[in-house]
Each structure stands twice: as C-alpha cells, then as structure tokens.
mmCIF file of C-alpha atoms in Angstrom:
data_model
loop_
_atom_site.group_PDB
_atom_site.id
_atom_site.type_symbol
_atom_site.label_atom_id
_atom_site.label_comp_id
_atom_site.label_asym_id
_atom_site.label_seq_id
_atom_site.Cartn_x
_atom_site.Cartn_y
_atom_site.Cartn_z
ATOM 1 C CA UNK A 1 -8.174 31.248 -3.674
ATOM 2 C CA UNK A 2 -9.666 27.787 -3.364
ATOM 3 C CA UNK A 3 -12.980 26.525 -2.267
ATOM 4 C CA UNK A 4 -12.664 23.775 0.380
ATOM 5 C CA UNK A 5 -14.345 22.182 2.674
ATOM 6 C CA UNK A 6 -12.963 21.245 6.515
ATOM 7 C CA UNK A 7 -12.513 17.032 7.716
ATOM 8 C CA UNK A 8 -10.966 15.421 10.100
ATOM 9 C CA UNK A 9 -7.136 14.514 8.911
ATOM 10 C CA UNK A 10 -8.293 10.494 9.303
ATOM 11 C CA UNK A 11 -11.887 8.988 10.095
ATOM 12 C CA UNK A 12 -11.645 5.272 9.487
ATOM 13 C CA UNK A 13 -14.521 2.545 10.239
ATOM 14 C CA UNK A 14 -14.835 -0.942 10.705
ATOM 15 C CA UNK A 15 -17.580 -3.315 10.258
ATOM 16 C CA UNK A 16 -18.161 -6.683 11.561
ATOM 17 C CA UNK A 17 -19.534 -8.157 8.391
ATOM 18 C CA UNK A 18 -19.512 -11.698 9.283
ATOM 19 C CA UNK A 19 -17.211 -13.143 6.428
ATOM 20 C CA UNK A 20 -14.609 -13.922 8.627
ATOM 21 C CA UNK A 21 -16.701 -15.112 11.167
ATOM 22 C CA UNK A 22 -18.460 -14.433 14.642
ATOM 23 C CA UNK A 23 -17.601 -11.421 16.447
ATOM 24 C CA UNK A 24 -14.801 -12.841 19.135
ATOM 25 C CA UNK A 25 -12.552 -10.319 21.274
ATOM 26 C CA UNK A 26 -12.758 -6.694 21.258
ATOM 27 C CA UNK A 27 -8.822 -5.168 22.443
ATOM 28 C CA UNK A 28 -9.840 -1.632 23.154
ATOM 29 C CA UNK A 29 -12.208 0.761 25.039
ATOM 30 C CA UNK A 30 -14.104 4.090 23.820
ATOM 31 C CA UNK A 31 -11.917 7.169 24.020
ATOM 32 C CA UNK A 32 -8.633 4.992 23.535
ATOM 33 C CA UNK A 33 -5.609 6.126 21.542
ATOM 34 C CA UNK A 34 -4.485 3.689 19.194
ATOM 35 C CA UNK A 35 -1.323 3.641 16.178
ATOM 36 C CA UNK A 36 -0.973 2.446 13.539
ATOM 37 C CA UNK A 37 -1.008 -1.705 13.679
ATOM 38 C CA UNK A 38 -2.742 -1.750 17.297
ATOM 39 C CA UNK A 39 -5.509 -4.562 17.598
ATOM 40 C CA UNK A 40 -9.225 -3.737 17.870
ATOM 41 C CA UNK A 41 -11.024 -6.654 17.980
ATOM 42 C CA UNK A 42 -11.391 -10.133 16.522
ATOM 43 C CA UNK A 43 -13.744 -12.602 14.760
ATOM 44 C CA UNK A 44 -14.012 -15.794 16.153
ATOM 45 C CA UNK A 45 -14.006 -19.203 13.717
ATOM 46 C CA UNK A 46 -16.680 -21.366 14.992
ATOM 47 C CA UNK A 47 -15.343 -24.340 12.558
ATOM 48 C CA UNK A 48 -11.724 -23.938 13.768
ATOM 49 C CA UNK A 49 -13.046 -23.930 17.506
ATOM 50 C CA UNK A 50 -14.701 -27.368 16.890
ATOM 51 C CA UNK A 51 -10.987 -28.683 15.673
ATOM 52 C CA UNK A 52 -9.614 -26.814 18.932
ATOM 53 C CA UNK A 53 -11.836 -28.528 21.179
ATOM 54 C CA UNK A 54 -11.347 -32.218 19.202
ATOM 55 C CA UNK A 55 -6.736 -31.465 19.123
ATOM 56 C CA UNK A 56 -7.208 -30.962 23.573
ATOM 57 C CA UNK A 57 -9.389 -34.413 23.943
ATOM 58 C CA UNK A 58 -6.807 -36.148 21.516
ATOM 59 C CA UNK A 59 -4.361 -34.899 23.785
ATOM 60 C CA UNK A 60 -5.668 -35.384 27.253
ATOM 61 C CA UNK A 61 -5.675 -38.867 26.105
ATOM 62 C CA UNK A 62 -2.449 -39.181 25.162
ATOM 63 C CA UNK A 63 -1.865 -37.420 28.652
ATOM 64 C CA UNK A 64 -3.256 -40.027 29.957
ATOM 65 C CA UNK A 65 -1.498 -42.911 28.283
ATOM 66 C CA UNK A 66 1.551 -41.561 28.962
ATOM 67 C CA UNK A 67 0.972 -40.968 32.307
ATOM 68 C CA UNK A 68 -0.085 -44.539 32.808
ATOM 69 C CA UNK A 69 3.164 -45.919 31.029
ATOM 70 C CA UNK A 70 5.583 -44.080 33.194
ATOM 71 C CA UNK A 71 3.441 -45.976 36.325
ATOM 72 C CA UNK A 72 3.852 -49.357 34.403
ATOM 73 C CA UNK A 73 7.803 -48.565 33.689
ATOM 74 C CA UNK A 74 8.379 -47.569 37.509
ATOM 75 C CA UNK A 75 6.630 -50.648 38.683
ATOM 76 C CA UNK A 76 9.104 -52.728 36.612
ATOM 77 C CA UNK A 77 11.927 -51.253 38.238
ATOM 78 C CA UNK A 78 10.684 -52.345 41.692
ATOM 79 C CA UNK A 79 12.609 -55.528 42.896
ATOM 80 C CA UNK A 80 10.341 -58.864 43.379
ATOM 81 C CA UNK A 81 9.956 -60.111 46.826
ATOM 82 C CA UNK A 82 9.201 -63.961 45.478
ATOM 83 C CA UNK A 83 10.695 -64.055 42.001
ATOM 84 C CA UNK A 84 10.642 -68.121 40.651
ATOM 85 C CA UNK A 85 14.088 -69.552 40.202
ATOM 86 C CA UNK A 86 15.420 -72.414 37.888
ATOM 87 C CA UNK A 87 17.116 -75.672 39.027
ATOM 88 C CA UNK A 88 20.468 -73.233 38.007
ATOM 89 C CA UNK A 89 18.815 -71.042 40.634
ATOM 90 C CA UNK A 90 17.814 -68.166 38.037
ATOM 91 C CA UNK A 91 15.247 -65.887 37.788
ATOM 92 C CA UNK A 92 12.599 -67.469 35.638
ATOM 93 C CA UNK A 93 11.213 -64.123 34.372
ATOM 94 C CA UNK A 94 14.371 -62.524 33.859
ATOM 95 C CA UNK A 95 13.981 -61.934 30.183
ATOM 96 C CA UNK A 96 10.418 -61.685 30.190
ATOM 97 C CA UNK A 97 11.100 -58.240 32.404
ATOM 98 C CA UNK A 98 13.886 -56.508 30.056
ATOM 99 C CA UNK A 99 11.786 -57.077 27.187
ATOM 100 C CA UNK A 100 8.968 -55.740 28.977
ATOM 101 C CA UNK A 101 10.531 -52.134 30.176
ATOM 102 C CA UNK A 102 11.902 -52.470 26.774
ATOM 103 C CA UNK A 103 8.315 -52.163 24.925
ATOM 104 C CA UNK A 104 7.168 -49.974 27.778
ATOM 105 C CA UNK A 105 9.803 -47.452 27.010
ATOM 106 C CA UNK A 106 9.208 -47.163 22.703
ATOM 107 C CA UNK A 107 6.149 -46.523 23.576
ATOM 108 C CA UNK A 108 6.315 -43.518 26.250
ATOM 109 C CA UNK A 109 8.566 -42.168 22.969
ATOM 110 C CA UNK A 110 6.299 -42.655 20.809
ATOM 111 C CA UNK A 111 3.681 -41.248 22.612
ATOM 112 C CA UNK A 112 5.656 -38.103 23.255
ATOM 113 C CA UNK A 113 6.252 -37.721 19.601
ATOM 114 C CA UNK A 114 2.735 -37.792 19.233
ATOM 115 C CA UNK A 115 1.951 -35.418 22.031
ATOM 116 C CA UNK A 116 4.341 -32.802 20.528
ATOM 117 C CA UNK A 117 2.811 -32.756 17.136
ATOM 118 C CA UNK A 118 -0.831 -32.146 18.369
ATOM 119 C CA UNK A 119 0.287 -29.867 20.262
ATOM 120 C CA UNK A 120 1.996 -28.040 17.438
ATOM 121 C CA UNK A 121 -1.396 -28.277 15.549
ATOM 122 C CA UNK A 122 -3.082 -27.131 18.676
ATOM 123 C CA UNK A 123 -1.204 -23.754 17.978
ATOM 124 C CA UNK A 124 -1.744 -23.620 14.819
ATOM 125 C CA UNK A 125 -5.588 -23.851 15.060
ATOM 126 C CA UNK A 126 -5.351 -21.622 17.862
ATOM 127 C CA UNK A 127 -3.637 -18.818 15.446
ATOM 128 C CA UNK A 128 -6.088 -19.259 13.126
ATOM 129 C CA UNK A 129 -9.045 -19.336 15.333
ATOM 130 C CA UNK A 130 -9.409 -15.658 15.789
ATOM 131 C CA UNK A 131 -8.802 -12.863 12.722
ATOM 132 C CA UNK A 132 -7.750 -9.882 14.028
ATOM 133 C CA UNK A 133 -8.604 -6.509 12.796
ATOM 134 C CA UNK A 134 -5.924 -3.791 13.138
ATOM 135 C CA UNK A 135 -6.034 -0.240 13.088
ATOM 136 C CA UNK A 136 -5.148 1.326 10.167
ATOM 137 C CA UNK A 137 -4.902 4.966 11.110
ATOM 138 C CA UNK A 138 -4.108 6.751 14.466
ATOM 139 C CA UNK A 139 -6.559 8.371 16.505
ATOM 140 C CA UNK A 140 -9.117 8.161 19.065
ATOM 141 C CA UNK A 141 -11.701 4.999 19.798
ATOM 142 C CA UNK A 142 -15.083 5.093 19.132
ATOM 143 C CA UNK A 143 -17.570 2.307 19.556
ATOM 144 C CA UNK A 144 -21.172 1.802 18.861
ATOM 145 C CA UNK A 145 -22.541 -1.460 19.925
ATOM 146 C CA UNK A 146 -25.315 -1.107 17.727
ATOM 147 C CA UNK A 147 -23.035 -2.248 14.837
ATOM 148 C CA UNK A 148 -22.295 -5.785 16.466
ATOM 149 C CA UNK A 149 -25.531 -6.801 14.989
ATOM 150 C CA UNK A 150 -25.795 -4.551 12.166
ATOM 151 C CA UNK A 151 -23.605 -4.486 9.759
ATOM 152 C CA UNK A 152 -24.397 -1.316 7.911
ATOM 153 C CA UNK A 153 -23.318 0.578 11.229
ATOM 154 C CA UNK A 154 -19.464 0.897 12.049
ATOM 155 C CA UNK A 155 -18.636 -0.907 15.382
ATOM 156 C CA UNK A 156 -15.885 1.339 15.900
ATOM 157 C CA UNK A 157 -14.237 4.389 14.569
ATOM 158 C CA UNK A 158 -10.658 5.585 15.016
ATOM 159 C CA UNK A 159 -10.690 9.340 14.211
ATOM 160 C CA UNK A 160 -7.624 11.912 13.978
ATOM 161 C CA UNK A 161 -7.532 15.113 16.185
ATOM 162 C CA UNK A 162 -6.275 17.286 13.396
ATOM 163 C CA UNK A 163 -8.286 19.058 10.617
ATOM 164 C CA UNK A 164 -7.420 19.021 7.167
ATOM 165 C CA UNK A 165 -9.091 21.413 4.130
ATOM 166 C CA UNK A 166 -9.703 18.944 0.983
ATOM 167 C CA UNK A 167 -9.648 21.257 -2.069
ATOM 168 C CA UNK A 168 -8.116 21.252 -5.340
ATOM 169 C CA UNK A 169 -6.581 23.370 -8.048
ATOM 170 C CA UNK A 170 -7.527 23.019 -11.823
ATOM 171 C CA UNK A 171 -4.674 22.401 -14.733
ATOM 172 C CA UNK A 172 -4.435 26.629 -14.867
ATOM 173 C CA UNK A 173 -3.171 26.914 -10.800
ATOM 174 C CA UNK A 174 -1.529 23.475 -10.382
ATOM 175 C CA UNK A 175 1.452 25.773 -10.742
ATOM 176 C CA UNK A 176 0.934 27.650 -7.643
ATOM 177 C CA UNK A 177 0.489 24.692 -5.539
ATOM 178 C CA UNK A 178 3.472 23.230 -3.424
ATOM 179 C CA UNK A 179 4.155 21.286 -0.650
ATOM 180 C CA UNK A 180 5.266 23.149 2.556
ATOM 181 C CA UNK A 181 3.628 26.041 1.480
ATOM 182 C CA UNK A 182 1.608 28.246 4.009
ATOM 183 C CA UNK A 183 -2.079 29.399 3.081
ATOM 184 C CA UNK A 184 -4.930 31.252 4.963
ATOM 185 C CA UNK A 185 -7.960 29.170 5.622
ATOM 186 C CA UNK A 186 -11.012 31.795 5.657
ATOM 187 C CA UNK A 187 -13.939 29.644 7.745
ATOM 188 C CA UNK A 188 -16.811 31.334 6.112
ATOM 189 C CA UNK A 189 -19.759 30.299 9.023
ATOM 190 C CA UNK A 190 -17.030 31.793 11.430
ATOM 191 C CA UNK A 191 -15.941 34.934 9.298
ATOM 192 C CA UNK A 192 -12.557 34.035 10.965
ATOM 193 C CA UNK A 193 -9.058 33.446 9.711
ATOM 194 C CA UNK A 194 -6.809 30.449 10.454
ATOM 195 C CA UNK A 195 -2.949 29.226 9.272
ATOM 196 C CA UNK A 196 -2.790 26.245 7.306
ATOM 197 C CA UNK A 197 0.391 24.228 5.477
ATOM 198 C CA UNK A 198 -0.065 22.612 1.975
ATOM 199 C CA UNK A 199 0.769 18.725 2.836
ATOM 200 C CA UNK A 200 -0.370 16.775 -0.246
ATOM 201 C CA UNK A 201 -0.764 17.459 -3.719
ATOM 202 C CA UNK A 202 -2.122 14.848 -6.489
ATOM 203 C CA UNK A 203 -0.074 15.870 -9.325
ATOM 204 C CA UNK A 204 -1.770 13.232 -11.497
ATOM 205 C CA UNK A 205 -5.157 13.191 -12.987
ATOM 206 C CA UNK A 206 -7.588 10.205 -12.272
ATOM 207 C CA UNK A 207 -7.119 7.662 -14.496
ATOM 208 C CA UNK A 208 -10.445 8.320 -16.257
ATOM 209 C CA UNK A 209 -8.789 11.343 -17.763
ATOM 210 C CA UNK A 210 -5.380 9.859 -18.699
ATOM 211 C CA UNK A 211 -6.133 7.102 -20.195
ATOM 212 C CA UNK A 212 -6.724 5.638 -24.229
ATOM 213 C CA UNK A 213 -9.838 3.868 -24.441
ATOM 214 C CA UNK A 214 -9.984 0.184 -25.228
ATOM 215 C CA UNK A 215 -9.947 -1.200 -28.961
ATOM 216 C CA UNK A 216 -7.270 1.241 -29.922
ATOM 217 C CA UNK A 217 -9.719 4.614 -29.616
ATOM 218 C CA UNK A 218 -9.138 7.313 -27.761
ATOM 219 C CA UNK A 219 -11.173 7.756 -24.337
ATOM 220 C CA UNK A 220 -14.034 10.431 -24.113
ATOM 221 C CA UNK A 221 -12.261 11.470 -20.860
ATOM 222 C CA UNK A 222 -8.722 12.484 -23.241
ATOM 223 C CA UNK A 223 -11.086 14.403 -25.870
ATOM 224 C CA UNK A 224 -11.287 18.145 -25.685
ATOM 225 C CA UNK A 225 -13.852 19.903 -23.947
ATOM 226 C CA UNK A 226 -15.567 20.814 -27.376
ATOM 227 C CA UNK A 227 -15.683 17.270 -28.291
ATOM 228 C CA UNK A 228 -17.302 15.832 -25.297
ATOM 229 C CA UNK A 229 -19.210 18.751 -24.393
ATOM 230 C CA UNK A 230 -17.349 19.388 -21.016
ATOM 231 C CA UNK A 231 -16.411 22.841 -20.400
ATOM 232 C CA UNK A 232 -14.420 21.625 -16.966
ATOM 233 C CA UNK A 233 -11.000 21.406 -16.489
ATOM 234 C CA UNK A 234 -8.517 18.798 -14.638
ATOM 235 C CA UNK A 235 -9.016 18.958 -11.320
ATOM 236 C CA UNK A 236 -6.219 18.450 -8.803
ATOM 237 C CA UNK A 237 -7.028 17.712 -5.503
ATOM 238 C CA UNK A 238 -4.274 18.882 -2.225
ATOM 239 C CA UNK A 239 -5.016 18.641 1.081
ATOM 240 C CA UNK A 240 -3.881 21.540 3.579
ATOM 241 C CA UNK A 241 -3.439 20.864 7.058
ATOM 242 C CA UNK A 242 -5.165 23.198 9.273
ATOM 243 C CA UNK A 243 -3.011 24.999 12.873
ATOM 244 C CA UNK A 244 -6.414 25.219 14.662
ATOM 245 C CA UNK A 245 -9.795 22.930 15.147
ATOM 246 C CA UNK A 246 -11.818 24.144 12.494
ATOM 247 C CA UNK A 247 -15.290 22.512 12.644
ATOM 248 C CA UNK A 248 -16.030 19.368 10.013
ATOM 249 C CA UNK A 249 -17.973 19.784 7.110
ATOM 250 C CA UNK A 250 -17.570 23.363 7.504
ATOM 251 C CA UNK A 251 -17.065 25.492 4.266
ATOM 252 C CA UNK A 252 -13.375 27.334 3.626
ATOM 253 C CA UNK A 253 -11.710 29.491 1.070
ATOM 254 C CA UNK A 254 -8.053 28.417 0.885
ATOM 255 C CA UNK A 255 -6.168 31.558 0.003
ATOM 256 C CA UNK A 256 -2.847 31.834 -1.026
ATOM 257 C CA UNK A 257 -0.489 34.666 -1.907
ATOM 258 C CA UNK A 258 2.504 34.316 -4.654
ATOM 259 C CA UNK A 259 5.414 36.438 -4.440
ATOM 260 C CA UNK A 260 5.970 38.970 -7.254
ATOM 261 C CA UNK A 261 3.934 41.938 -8.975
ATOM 262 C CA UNK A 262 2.005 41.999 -12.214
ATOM 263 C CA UNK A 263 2.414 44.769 -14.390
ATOM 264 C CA UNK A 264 0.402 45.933 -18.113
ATOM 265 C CA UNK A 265 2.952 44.315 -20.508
ATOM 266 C CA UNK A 266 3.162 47.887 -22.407
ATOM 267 C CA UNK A 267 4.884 48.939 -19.113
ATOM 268 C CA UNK A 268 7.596 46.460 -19.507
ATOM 269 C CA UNK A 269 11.144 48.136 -21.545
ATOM 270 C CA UNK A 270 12.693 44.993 -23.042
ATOM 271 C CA UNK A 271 16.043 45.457 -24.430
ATOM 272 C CA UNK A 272 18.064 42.623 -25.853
ATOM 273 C CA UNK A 273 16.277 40.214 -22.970
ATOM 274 C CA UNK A 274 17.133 42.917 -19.979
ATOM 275 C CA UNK A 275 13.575 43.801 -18.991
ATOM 276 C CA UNK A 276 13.587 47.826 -16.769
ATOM 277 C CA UNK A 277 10.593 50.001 -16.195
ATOM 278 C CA UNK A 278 9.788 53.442 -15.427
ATOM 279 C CA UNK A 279 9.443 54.886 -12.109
ATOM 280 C CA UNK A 280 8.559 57.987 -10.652
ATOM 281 C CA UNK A 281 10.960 59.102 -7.515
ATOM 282 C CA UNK A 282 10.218 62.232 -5.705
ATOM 283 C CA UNK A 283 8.877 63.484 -8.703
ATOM 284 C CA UNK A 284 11.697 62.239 -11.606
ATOM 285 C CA UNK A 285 11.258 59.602 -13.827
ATOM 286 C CA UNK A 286 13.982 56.807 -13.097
ATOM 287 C CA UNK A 287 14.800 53.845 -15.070
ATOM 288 C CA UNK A 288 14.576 50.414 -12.853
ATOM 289 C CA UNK A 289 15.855 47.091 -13.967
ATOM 290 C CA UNK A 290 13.874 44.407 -13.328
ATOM 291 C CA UNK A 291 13.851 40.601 -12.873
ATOM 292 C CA UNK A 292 10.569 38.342 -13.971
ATOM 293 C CA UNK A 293 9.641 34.875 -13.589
ATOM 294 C CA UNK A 294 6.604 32.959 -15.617
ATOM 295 C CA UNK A 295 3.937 32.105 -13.177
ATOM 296 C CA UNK A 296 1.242 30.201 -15.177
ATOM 297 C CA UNK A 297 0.043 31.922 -18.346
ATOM 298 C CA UNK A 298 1.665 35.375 -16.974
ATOM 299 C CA UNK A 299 5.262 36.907 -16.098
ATOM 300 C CA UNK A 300 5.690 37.822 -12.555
ATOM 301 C CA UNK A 301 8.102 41.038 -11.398
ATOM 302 C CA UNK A 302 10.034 39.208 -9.188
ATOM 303 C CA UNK A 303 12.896 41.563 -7.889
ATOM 304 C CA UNK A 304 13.551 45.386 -8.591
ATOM 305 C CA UNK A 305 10.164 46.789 -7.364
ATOM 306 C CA UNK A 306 9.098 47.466 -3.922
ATOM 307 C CA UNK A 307 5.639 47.804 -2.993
ATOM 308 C CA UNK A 308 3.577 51.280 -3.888
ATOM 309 C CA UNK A 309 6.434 51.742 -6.392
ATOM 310 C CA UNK A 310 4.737 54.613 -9.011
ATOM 311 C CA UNK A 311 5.318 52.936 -12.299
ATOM 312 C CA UNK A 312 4.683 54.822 -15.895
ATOM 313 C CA UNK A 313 2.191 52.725 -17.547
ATOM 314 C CA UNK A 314 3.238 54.100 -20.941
ATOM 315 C CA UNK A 315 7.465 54.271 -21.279
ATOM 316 C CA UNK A 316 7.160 55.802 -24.810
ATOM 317 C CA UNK A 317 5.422 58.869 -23.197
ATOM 318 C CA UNK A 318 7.907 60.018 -21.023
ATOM 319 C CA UNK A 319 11.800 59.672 -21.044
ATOM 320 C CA UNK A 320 14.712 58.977 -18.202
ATOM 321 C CA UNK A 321 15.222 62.386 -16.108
ATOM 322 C CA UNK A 322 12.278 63.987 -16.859
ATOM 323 C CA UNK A 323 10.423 66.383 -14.226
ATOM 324 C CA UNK A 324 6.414 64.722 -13.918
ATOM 325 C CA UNK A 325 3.489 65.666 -11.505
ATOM 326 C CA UNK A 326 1.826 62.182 -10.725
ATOM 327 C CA UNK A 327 -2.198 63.538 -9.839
ATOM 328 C CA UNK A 328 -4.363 61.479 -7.782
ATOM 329 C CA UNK A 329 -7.733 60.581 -8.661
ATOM 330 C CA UNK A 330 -10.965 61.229 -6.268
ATOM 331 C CA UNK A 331 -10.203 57.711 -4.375
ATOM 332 C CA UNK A 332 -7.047 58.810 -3.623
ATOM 333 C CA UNK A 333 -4.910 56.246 -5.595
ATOM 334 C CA UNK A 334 -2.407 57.941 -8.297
ATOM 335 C CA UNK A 335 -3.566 58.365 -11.922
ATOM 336 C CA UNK A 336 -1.571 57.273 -15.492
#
C-alpha cells in the first residue's frame, strides 16, 4: 500500500503579469470547455498600437492621392471643346497631353506599390499587437476578475474533471509498479473504496540524486545514507487515475495486490532447480511442483498452489504418502 493524496488530473493558472503588456481581449467565458491550444485572452502592445494608428494615416493619405490621380487621369481623357491649332492646323497641346497622362499614370503605380507595402506592414503590426495566451491543458474555465489588477491572483483557471492519486513508491516497490495496472484507492475521511488505474510512473530519480557533483566529486545526493546522514530512500513518484470523483486534497491509501503466494523458504524442496512442496490432501501428504518468480527481495509461488492449500512447513518431518492429522488452533486456522 501507498500513501497518497487526491488532485484534480490538471489545474493550470494564468496570470496577467504585465511583461507582455496591457491586458487586451479575453476569448472565453466562466464554465467554458476549452483543449488544448484554444485562446484565452490577450495582452495588448500599447507601443505597437501607436505604429498601428501612424501605418492607417500613412495610408489614408496615399488613399487619397491616389484617388485624386485617377480624377486627374480621367479628366485627360475627356476631349477639348476649344483646343488651339497651328498654322498646319494641329493641336498645339498635343504633346503636352501624352506626356501628361504619361506622368499621371507612373505615379498612380507608384502609389499603389506604396499602398501595398504599408499595408503589408499594417498586418504585420497588427499580428504583433496582441500576444495571445493559449490553453495549455483541457478543462473547464474559471475566471476571477480580481486578478486583472493583481497579479499574484490567477485571472483564470482551466481545471480537469478527473481525479488523480499522486503517490510514489521507494527503490524497494518500484518493482511492483506498472502502467495499466488496477489498484484500490481507500479514501480514508470517507472509509470508502474506489477503482483506480496506474497511468504514470517516474522511473528516474530527480536529478539531485543522480548526479556527480561539480569539480570531479561525487554529489552528497549519490552518497549512502550513512554518509550523509539520510536514512530515506529514492522516491518514485506515479500517478493513478481515479474511476470516481474523489474529493481534492483528500488523503488515500493506494493498495495494490501482486499475484503469487509467499511461503517460509524451509518449506520450499529444491531439487536440481525444480522447486515442489508438501501438501496435505484429505489427510495425505502429496508432493506439488511448483513454479516461482522473484518479486523484489523475495520469490513469489507463482503457479502450482491454489488458495487455502495446507502446506507442511517442515518437508524433512514428514515424507510423500504419509497418513497426518492437520489440528487447528483456538482461532480456527490449521497448526504446523
């Protein structure tokens, strides 16, 4: 069993700080669902605003200029009602015109090619006006306005529905841990049982504990126990996943059964690596092969024995076939 204690699966929060700027947009409401990458609200760059609002005058006047070329170019088009002639009988202004709607039309162009650039930059500035901060975990919306103004309060919080257990195992159990694996979550306020699944296991100690220390000596954290004066071993946090609500910050015992029997190791025949024991069946000692597996510091009866076998403690006391009376003790369970 493993002392835990009970937290929502995900509880992220997010403060306006002020580093990226002035609180701008917010994208969501309390009690929303959001994923993963969904937007929650923005700062707002007060210097990139300024260079927002200085990019649409630049271009309202180049709006303008264009506008007031394509008059100037339409006018030239117009035919003259009293247009001077020559002695030839020519139009006096005849070049004068071409060249004209000549200049008139490099610089529409030109203006356009200026027009299309701001407003390129006008993009631009417009991306960058705004940071937006994204959701990092899934879960439900919550938003206190206090932390607009304060940034020691989080303006919003995206929490998870499901409860997770946060324990851990030290280096002596790590063996028993394993993804997938189902436990029983005791809630101790509650005195009530739930299911649980094993869904993450930290196989790796922190780094404090792995780790030489600098100038070529060895880090207090990599000493034994003795040396340091630390009688605690690794720990090795998992997380198990919890079928139903189970109140946060509430205290659990994660228990967890392995399959298999232990047995006194003087009960154990061991001949040439096949491992048997002694049973008693309807009153005659029988000989029962065995299969074992190591499970920690200890071997583990894996296969061979069925549950409330009777099994001779000592083998050298009795042999195969023989006739025994197995007496119970006062409680009721059977004696050696």
């Amino acid at each position: 069993s493993f002392s835990g204690k009970a937290a929502l699966g995900s509880d992220q929060a997010y403060y306006i700080t002020g580093e990226e700027g002035e609180f701008g947009l917010v994208y969501v409401n309390e009690g929303d669902t959001v994923a993963v990458g969904d937007p929650l609200f923005a700062y707002y760059n007060e210097e990139i605003g300024q260079q927002i609002t200085e990019t649409e005058r630049q271009l309202d006047s180049l709006y303008t200029d264009r506008a007031n070329g394509e008059e100037a170019a339409v006018a030239q088009t117009q035919p003259m009602t009293e247009q001077p002639l020559d002695e030839n009988g020519e139009a006096l202004v005849a070049d004068e015109t071409v060249t004209s709607a000549a200049d008139t039309e490099m610089l529409t162009a030109s203006l356009d090619d200026q027009i299309e650039d701001l407003e390129l930059t006008l993009a631009d500035l417009e991306d960058q006006a705004y940071t937006v901060q994204y959701a990092e975990n899934n879960g439900t919306v919550q938003i206190d306005n206090q932390g607009k103004t304060d940034p020691t309060v989080p303006y919003i919080r995206v929490t998870s529905d499901d409860v997770i257990v946060d324990t851990s195992a030290t280096e002596y159990e790590l063996y028993a841990i394993e993804e997938g694996t189902k436990v029983n979550i005791q809630v101790d306020a509650e005195d009530r049982s739930v299911e649980g699944t094993i869904d993450e296991v930290q196989t790796l100690p922190s780094p404090s504990n792995s780790a030489a220390g600098q100038g070529g000596e060895m880090a207090e954290a990599s000493l034994p126990a003795e040396a340091t004066g630390q009688s605690e071993s690794t720990a090795y946090p998992f997380v198990v996943t919890a079928d139903d609500y189970i109140q946060p910050g509430f205290s659990t015992t994660v228990q967890l059964t392995l399959p298999g029997y232990t047995l006194p190791t003087g009960a154990i025949i061991d001949e040439d690596g096949r491992k048997s024991v002694f049973v008693v069946e309807d009153g005659v000692v029988v000989k029962k092969e065995i299969t074992m597996e190591k499970q920690g510091l200890q071997e583990v009866v894996t296969g061979g024995l069925k549950e409330e076998a009777q099994v001779v403690i000592d083998p050298n006391a009795v042999s195969e076939g023989d006739s025994v009376t197995v007496a119970s003790t006062e409680d009721g369970e059977a004696s050696e």
